[in-house]
PDB file of C-alpha atoms in Angstrom:
ATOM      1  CA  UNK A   1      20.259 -34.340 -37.498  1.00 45.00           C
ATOM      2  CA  UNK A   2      23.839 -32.886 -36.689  1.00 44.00           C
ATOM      3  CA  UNK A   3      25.146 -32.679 -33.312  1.00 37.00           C
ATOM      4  CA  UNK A   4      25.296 -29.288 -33.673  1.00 38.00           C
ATOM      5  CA  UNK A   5      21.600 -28.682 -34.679  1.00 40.00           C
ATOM      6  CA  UNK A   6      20.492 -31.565 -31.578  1.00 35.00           C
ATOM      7  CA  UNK A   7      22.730 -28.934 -28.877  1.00 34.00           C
ATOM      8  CA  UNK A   8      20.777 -25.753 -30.615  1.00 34.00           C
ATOM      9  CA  UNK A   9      17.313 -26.999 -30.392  1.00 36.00           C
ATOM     10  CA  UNK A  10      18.022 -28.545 -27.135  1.00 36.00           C
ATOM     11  CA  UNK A  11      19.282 -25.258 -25.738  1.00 41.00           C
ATOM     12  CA  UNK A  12      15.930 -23.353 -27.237  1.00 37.00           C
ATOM     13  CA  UNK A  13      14.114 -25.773 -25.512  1.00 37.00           C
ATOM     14  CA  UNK A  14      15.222 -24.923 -22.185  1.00 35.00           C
ATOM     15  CA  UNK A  15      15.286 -21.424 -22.540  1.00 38.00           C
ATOM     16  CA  UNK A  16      11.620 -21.897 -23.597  1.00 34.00           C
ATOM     17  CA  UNK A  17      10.663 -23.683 -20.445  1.00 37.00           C
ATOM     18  CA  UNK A  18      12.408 -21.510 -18.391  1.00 36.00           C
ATOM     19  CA  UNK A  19      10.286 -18.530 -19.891  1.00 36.00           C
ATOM     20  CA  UNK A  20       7.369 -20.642 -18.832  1.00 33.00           C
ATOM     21  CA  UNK A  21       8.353 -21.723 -15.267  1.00 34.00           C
ATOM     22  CA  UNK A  22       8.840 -17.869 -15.186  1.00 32.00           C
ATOM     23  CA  UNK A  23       5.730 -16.885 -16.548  1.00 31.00           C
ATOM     24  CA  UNK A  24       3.527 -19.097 -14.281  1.00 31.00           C
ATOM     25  CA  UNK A  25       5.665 -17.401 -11.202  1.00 28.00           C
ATOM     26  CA  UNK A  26       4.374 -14.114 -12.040  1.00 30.00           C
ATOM     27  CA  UNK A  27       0.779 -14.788 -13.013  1.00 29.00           C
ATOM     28  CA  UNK A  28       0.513 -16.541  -9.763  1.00 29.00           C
ATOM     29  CA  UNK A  29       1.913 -14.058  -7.674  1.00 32.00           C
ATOM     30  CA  UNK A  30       0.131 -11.732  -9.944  1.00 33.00           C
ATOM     31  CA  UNK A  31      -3.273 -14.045  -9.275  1.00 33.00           C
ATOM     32  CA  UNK A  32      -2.802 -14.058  -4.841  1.00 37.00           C
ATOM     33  CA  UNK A  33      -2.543 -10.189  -5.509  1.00 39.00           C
ATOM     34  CA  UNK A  34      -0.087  -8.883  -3.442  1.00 41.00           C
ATOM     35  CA  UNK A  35       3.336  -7.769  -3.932  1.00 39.00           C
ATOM     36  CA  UNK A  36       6.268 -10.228  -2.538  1.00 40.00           C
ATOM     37  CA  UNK A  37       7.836  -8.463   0.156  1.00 39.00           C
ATOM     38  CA  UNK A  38      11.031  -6.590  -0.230  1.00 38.00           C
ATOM     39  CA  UNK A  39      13.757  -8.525   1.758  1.00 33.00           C
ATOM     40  CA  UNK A  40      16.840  -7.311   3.566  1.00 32.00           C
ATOM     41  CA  UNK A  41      20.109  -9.377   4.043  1.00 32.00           C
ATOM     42  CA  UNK A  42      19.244 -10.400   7.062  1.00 35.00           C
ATOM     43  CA  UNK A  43      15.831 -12.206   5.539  1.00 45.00           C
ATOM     44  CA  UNK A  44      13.392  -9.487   7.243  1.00 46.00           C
ATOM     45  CA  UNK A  45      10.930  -6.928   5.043  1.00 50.00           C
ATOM     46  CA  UNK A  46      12.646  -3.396   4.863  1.00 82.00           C
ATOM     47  CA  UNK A  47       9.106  -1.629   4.757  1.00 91.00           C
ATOM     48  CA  UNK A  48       7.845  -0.012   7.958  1.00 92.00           C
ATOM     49  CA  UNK A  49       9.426   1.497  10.334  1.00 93.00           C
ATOM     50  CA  UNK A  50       9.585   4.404  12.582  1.00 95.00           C
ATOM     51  CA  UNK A  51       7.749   7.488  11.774  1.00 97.00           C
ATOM     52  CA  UNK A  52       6.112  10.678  13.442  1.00 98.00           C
ATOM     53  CA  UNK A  53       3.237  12.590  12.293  1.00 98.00           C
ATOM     54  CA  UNK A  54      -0.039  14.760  13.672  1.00 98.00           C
ATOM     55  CA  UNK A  55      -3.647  12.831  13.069  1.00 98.00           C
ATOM     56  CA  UNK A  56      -6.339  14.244  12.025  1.00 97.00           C
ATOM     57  CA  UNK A  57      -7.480  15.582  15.542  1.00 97.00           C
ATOM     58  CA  UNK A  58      -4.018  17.364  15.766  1.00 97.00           C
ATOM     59  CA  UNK A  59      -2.367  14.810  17.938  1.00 97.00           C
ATOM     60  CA  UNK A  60       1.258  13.607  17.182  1.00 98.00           C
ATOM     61  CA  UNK A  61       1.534  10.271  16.689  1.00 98.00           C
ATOM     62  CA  UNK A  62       4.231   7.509  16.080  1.00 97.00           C
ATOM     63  CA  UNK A  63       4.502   3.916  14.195  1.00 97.00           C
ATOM     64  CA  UNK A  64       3.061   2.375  17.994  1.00 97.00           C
ATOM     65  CA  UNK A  65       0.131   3.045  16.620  1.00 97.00           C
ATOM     66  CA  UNK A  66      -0.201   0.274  14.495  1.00 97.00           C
ATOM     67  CA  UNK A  67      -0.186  -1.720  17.463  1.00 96.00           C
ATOM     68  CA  UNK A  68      -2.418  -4.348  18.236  1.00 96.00           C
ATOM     69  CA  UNK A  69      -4.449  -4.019  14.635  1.00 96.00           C
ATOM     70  CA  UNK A  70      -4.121  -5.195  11.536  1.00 97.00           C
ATOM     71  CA  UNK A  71      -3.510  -1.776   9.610  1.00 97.00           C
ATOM     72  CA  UNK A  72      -3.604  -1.066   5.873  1.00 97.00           C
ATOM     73  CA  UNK A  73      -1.539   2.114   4.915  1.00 97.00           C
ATOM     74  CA  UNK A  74      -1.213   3.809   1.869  1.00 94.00           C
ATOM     75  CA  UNK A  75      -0.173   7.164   0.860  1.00 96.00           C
ATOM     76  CA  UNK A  76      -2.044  10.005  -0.785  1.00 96.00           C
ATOM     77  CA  UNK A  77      -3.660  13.216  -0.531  1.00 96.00           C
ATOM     78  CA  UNK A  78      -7.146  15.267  -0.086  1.00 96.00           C
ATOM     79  CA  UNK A  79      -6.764  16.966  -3.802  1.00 95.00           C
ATOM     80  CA  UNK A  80      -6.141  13.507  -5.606  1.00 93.00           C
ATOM     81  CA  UNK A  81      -9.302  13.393  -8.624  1.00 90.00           C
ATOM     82  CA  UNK A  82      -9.395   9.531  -8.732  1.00 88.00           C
ATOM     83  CA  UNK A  83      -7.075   6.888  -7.247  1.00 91.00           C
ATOM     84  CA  UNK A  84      -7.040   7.608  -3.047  1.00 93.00           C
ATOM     85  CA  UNK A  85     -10.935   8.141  -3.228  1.00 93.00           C
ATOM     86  CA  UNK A  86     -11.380   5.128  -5.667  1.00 93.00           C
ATOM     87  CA  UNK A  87      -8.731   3.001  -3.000  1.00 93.00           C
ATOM     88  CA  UNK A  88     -10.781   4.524   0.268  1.00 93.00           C
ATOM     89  CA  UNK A  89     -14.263   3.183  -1.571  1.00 92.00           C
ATOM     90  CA  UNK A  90     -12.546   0.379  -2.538  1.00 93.00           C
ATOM     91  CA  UNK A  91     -11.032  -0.553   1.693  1.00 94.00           C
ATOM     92  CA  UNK A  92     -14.434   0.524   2.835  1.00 92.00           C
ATOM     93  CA  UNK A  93     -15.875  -2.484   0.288  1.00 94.00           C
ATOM     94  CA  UNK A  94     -13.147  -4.947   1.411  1.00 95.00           C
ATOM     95  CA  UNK A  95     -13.862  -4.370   5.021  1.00 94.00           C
ATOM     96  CA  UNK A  96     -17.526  -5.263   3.889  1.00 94.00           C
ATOM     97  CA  UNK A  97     -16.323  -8.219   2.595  1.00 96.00           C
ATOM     98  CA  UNK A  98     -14.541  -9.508   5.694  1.00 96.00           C
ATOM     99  CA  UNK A  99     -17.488  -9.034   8.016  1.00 95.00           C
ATOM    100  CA  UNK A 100     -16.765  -9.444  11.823  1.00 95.00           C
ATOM    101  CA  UNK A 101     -12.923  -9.600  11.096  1.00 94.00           C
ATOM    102  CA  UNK A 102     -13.093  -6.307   9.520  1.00 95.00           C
ATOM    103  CA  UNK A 103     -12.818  -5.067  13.514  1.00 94.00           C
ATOM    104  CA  UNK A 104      -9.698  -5.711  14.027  1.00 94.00           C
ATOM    105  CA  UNK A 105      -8.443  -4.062  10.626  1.00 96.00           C
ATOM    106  CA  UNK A 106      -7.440  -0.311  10.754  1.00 96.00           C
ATOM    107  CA  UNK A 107      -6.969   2.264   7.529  1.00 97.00           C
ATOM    108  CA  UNK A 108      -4.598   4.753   7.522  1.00 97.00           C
ATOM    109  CA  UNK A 109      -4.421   7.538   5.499  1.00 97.00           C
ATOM    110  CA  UNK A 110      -1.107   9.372   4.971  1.00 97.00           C
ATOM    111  CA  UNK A 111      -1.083  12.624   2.877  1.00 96.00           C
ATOM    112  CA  UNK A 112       1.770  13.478   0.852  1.00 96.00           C
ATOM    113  CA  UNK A 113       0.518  16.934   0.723  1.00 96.00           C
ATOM    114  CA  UNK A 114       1.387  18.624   3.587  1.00 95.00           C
ATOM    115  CA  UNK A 115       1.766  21.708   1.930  1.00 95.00           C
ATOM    116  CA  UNK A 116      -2.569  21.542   1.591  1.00 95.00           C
ATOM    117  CA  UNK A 117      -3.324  18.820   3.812  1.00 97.00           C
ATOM    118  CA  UNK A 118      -3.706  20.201   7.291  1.00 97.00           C
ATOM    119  CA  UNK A 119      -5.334  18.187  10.329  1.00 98.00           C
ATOM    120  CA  UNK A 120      -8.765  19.961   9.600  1.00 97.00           C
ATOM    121  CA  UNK A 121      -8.300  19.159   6.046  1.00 97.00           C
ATOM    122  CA  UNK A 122      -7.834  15.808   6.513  1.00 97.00           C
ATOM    123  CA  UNK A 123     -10.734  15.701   9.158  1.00 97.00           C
ATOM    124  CA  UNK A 124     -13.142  17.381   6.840  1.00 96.00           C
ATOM    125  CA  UNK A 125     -12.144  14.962   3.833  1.00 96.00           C
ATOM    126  CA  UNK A 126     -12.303  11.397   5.394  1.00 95.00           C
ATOM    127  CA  UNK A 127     -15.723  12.518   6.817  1.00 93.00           C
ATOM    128  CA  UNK A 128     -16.949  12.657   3.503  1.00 88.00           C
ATOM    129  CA  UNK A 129     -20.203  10.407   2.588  1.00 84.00           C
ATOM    130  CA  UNK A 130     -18.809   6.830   1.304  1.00 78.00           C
ATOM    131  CA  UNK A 131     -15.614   6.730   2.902  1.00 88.00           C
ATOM    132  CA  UNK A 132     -14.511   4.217   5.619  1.00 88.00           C
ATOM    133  CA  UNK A 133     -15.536   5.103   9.334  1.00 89.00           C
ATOM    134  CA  UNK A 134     -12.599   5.683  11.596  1.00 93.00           C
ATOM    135  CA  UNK A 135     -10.407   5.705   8.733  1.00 96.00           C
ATOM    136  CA  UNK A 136      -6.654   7.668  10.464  1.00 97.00           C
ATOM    137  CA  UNK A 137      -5.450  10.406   8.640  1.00 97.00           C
ATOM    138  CA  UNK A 138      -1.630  11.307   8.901  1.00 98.00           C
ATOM    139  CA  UNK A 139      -0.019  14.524   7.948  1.00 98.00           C
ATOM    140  CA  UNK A 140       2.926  16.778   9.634  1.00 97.00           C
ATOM    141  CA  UNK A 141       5.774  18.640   8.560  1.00 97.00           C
ATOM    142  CA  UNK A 142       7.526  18.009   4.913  1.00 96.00           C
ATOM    143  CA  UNK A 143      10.646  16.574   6.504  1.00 97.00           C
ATOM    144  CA  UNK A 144       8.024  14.235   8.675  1.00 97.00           C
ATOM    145  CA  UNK A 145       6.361  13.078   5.319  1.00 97.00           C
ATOM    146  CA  UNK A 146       9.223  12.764   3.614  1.00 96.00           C
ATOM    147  CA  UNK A 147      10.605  10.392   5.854  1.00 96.00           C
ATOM    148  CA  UNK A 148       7.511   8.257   6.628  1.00 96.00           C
ATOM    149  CA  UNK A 149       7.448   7.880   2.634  1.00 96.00           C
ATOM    150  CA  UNK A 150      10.934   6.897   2.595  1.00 95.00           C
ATOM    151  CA  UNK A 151      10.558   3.739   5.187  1.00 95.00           C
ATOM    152  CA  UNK A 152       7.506   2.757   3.419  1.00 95.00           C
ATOM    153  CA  UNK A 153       9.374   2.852   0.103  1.00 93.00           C
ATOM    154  CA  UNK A 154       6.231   4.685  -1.122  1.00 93.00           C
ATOM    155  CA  UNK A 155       6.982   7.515  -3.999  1.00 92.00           C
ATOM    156  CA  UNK A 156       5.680  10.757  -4.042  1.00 93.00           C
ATOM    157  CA  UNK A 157       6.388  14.002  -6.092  1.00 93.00           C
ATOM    158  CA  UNK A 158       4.838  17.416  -6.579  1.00 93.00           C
ATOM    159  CA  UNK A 159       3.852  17.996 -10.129  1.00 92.00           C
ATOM    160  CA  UNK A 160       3.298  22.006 -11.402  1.00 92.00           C
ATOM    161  CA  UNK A 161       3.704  25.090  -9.499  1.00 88.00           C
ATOM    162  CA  UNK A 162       0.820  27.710  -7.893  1.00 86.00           C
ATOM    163  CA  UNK A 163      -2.462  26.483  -6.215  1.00 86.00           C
ATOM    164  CA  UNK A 164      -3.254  23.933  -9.252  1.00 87.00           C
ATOM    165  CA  UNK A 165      -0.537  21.809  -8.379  1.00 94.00           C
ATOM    166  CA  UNK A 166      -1.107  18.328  -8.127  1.00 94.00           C
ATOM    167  CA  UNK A 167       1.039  15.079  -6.841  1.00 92.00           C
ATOM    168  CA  UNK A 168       2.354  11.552  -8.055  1.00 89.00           C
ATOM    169  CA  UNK A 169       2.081   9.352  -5.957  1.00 90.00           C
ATOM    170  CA  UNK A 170       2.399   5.325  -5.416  1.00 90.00           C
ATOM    171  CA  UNK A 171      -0.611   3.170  -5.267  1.00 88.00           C
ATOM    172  CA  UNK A 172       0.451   0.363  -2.975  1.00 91.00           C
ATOM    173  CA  UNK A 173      -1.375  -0.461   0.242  1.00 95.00           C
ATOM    174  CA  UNK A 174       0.438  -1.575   2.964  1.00 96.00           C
ATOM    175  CA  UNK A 175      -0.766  -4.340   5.110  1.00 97.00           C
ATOM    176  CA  UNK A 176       1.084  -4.038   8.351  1.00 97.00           C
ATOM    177  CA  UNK A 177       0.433  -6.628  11.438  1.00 97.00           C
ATOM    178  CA  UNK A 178      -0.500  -6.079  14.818  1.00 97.00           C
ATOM    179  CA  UNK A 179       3.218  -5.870  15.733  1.00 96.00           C
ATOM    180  CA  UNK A 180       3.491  -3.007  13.380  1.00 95.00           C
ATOM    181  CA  UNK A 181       5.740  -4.962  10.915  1.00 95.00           C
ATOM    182  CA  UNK A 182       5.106  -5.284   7.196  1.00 96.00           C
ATOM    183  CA  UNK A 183       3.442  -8.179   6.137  1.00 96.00           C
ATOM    184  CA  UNK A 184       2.384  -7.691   2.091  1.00 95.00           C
ATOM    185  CA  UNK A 185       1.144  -4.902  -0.131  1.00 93.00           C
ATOM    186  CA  UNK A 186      -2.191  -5.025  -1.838  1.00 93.00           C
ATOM    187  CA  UNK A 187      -2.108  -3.725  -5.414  1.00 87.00           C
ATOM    188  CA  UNK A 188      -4.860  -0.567  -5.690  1.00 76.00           C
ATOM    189  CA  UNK A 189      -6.205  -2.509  -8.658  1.00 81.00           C
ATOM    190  CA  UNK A 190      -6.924  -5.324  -6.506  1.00 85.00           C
ATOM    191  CA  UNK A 191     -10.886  -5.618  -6.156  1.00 91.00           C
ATOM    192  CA  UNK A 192     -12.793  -5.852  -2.694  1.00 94.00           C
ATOM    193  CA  UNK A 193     -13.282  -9.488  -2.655  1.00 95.00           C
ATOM    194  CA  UNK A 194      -9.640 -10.277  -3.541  1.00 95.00           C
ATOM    195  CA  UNK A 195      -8.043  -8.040  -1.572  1.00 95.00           C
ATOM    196  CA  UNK A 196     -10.333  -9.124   1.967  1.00 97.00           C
ATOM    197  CA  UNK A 197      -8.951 -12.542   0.603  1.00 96.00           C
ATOM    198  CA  UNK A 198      -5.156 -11.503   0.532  1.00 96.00           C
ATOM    199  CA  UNK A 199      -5.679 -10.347   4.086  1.00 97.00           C
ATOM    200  CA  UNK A 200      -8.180 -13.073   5.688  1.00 97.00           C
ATOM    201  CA  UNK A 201      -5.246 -15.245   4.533  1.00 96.00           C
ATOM    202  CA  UNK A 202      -2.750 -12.869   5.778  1.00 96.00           C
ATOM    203  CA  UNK A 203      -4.244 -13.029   9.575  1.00 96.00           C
ATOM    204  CA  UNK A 204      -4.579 -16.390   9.292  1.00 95.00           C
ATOM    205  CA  UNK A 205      -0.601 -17.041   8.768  1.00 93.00           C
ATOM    206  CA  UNK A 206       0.033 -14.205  11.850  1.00 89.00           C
TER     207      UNK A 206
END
């Protein structure tokens, strides 16, 4: 065989195995389901931070909240036909799942609707039948939203005009630790037994 046909096949032989060795990375990473972190130059996540909002019972509230519990955050909103019900069902089976450490796990709820989503809103909507029990729900001025979206890195945008308007919004759930700092994200797609999984794992690391 000529040199020069040995150096091409060589060369398509490595670029195969890299696309291999890159393939496994994702379908592992893609199996542990969650999301690697996003890093900052200094080596620490850049999701989380400080925030201020109004709960559900009309009390403002800040990211010391997430304090001493293992809290799983995502954004969303009372009108939403399918994916924030579908992920509240979905917590509510994971914290099945994880039995007796399920206690020390808290869900929070932030709308991206504050335009709809009041405090009594919220209330009225996390009480419903097949939802999680003590589940948080966040809400507060558009500027307030706006900026607890934009330390989460979470999307949201408002999608038609008059009272049928609806919103796109990320799916990710947050796990944050009990020092309030990001740990992983969950993808909503997930499934109850792999996600209590993800985080059993998660606690177990600290």
């Amino acid at each position: 065989m000529p040199r020069r046909s040995i150096l091409l096949f060589a060369g398509a032989c490595i670029a195969v195995a890299a696309a291999l060795a890159i393939t496994t990375i994702v379908v592992v990473n893609q199996r542990e389901g969650a999301i690697p972190p996003l890093e900052t130059s200094t080596g620490q996540p850049s999701v989380g931070g400080p925030f201020q909002l109004v709960n559900q019972d009309g009390q403002t509230v800040d990211q010391t909240m997430l304090d001493g519990k293992w809290s799983l955050v995502f954004f969303g909103f009372t009108y939403c036909p399918d994916f924030c019900p579908t992920t509240l069902t979905a917590l509510e089976a994971t914290k099945q799942q994880m039995g007796a450490k399920a206690k020390d796990v808290q869900i929070v709820f932030v709308s991206v609707d504050p335009e709809r989503d009041t405090p009594q809103a919220l209330k009225d909507y996390l009480s419903s039948d097949g939802f999680p029990q003590g589940v948080i729900g966040l809400t507060g001025a558009p500027e307030q939203v706006k900026a607890a979206a934009d330390v989460y890195r979470a999307y949201f945008q408002k999608v038609g005009e008059g009272e049928g308007y609806t919103m796109n919004h990320s799916l990710t759930v947050y796990l944050m630790g009990p020092d309030g700092k990001f740990r992983t994200a969950l993808a909503h797609d997930l499934g109850p037994e792999r996600a209590a999984q993800v985080i059993e794992r998660t606690m177990a690391r600290g």
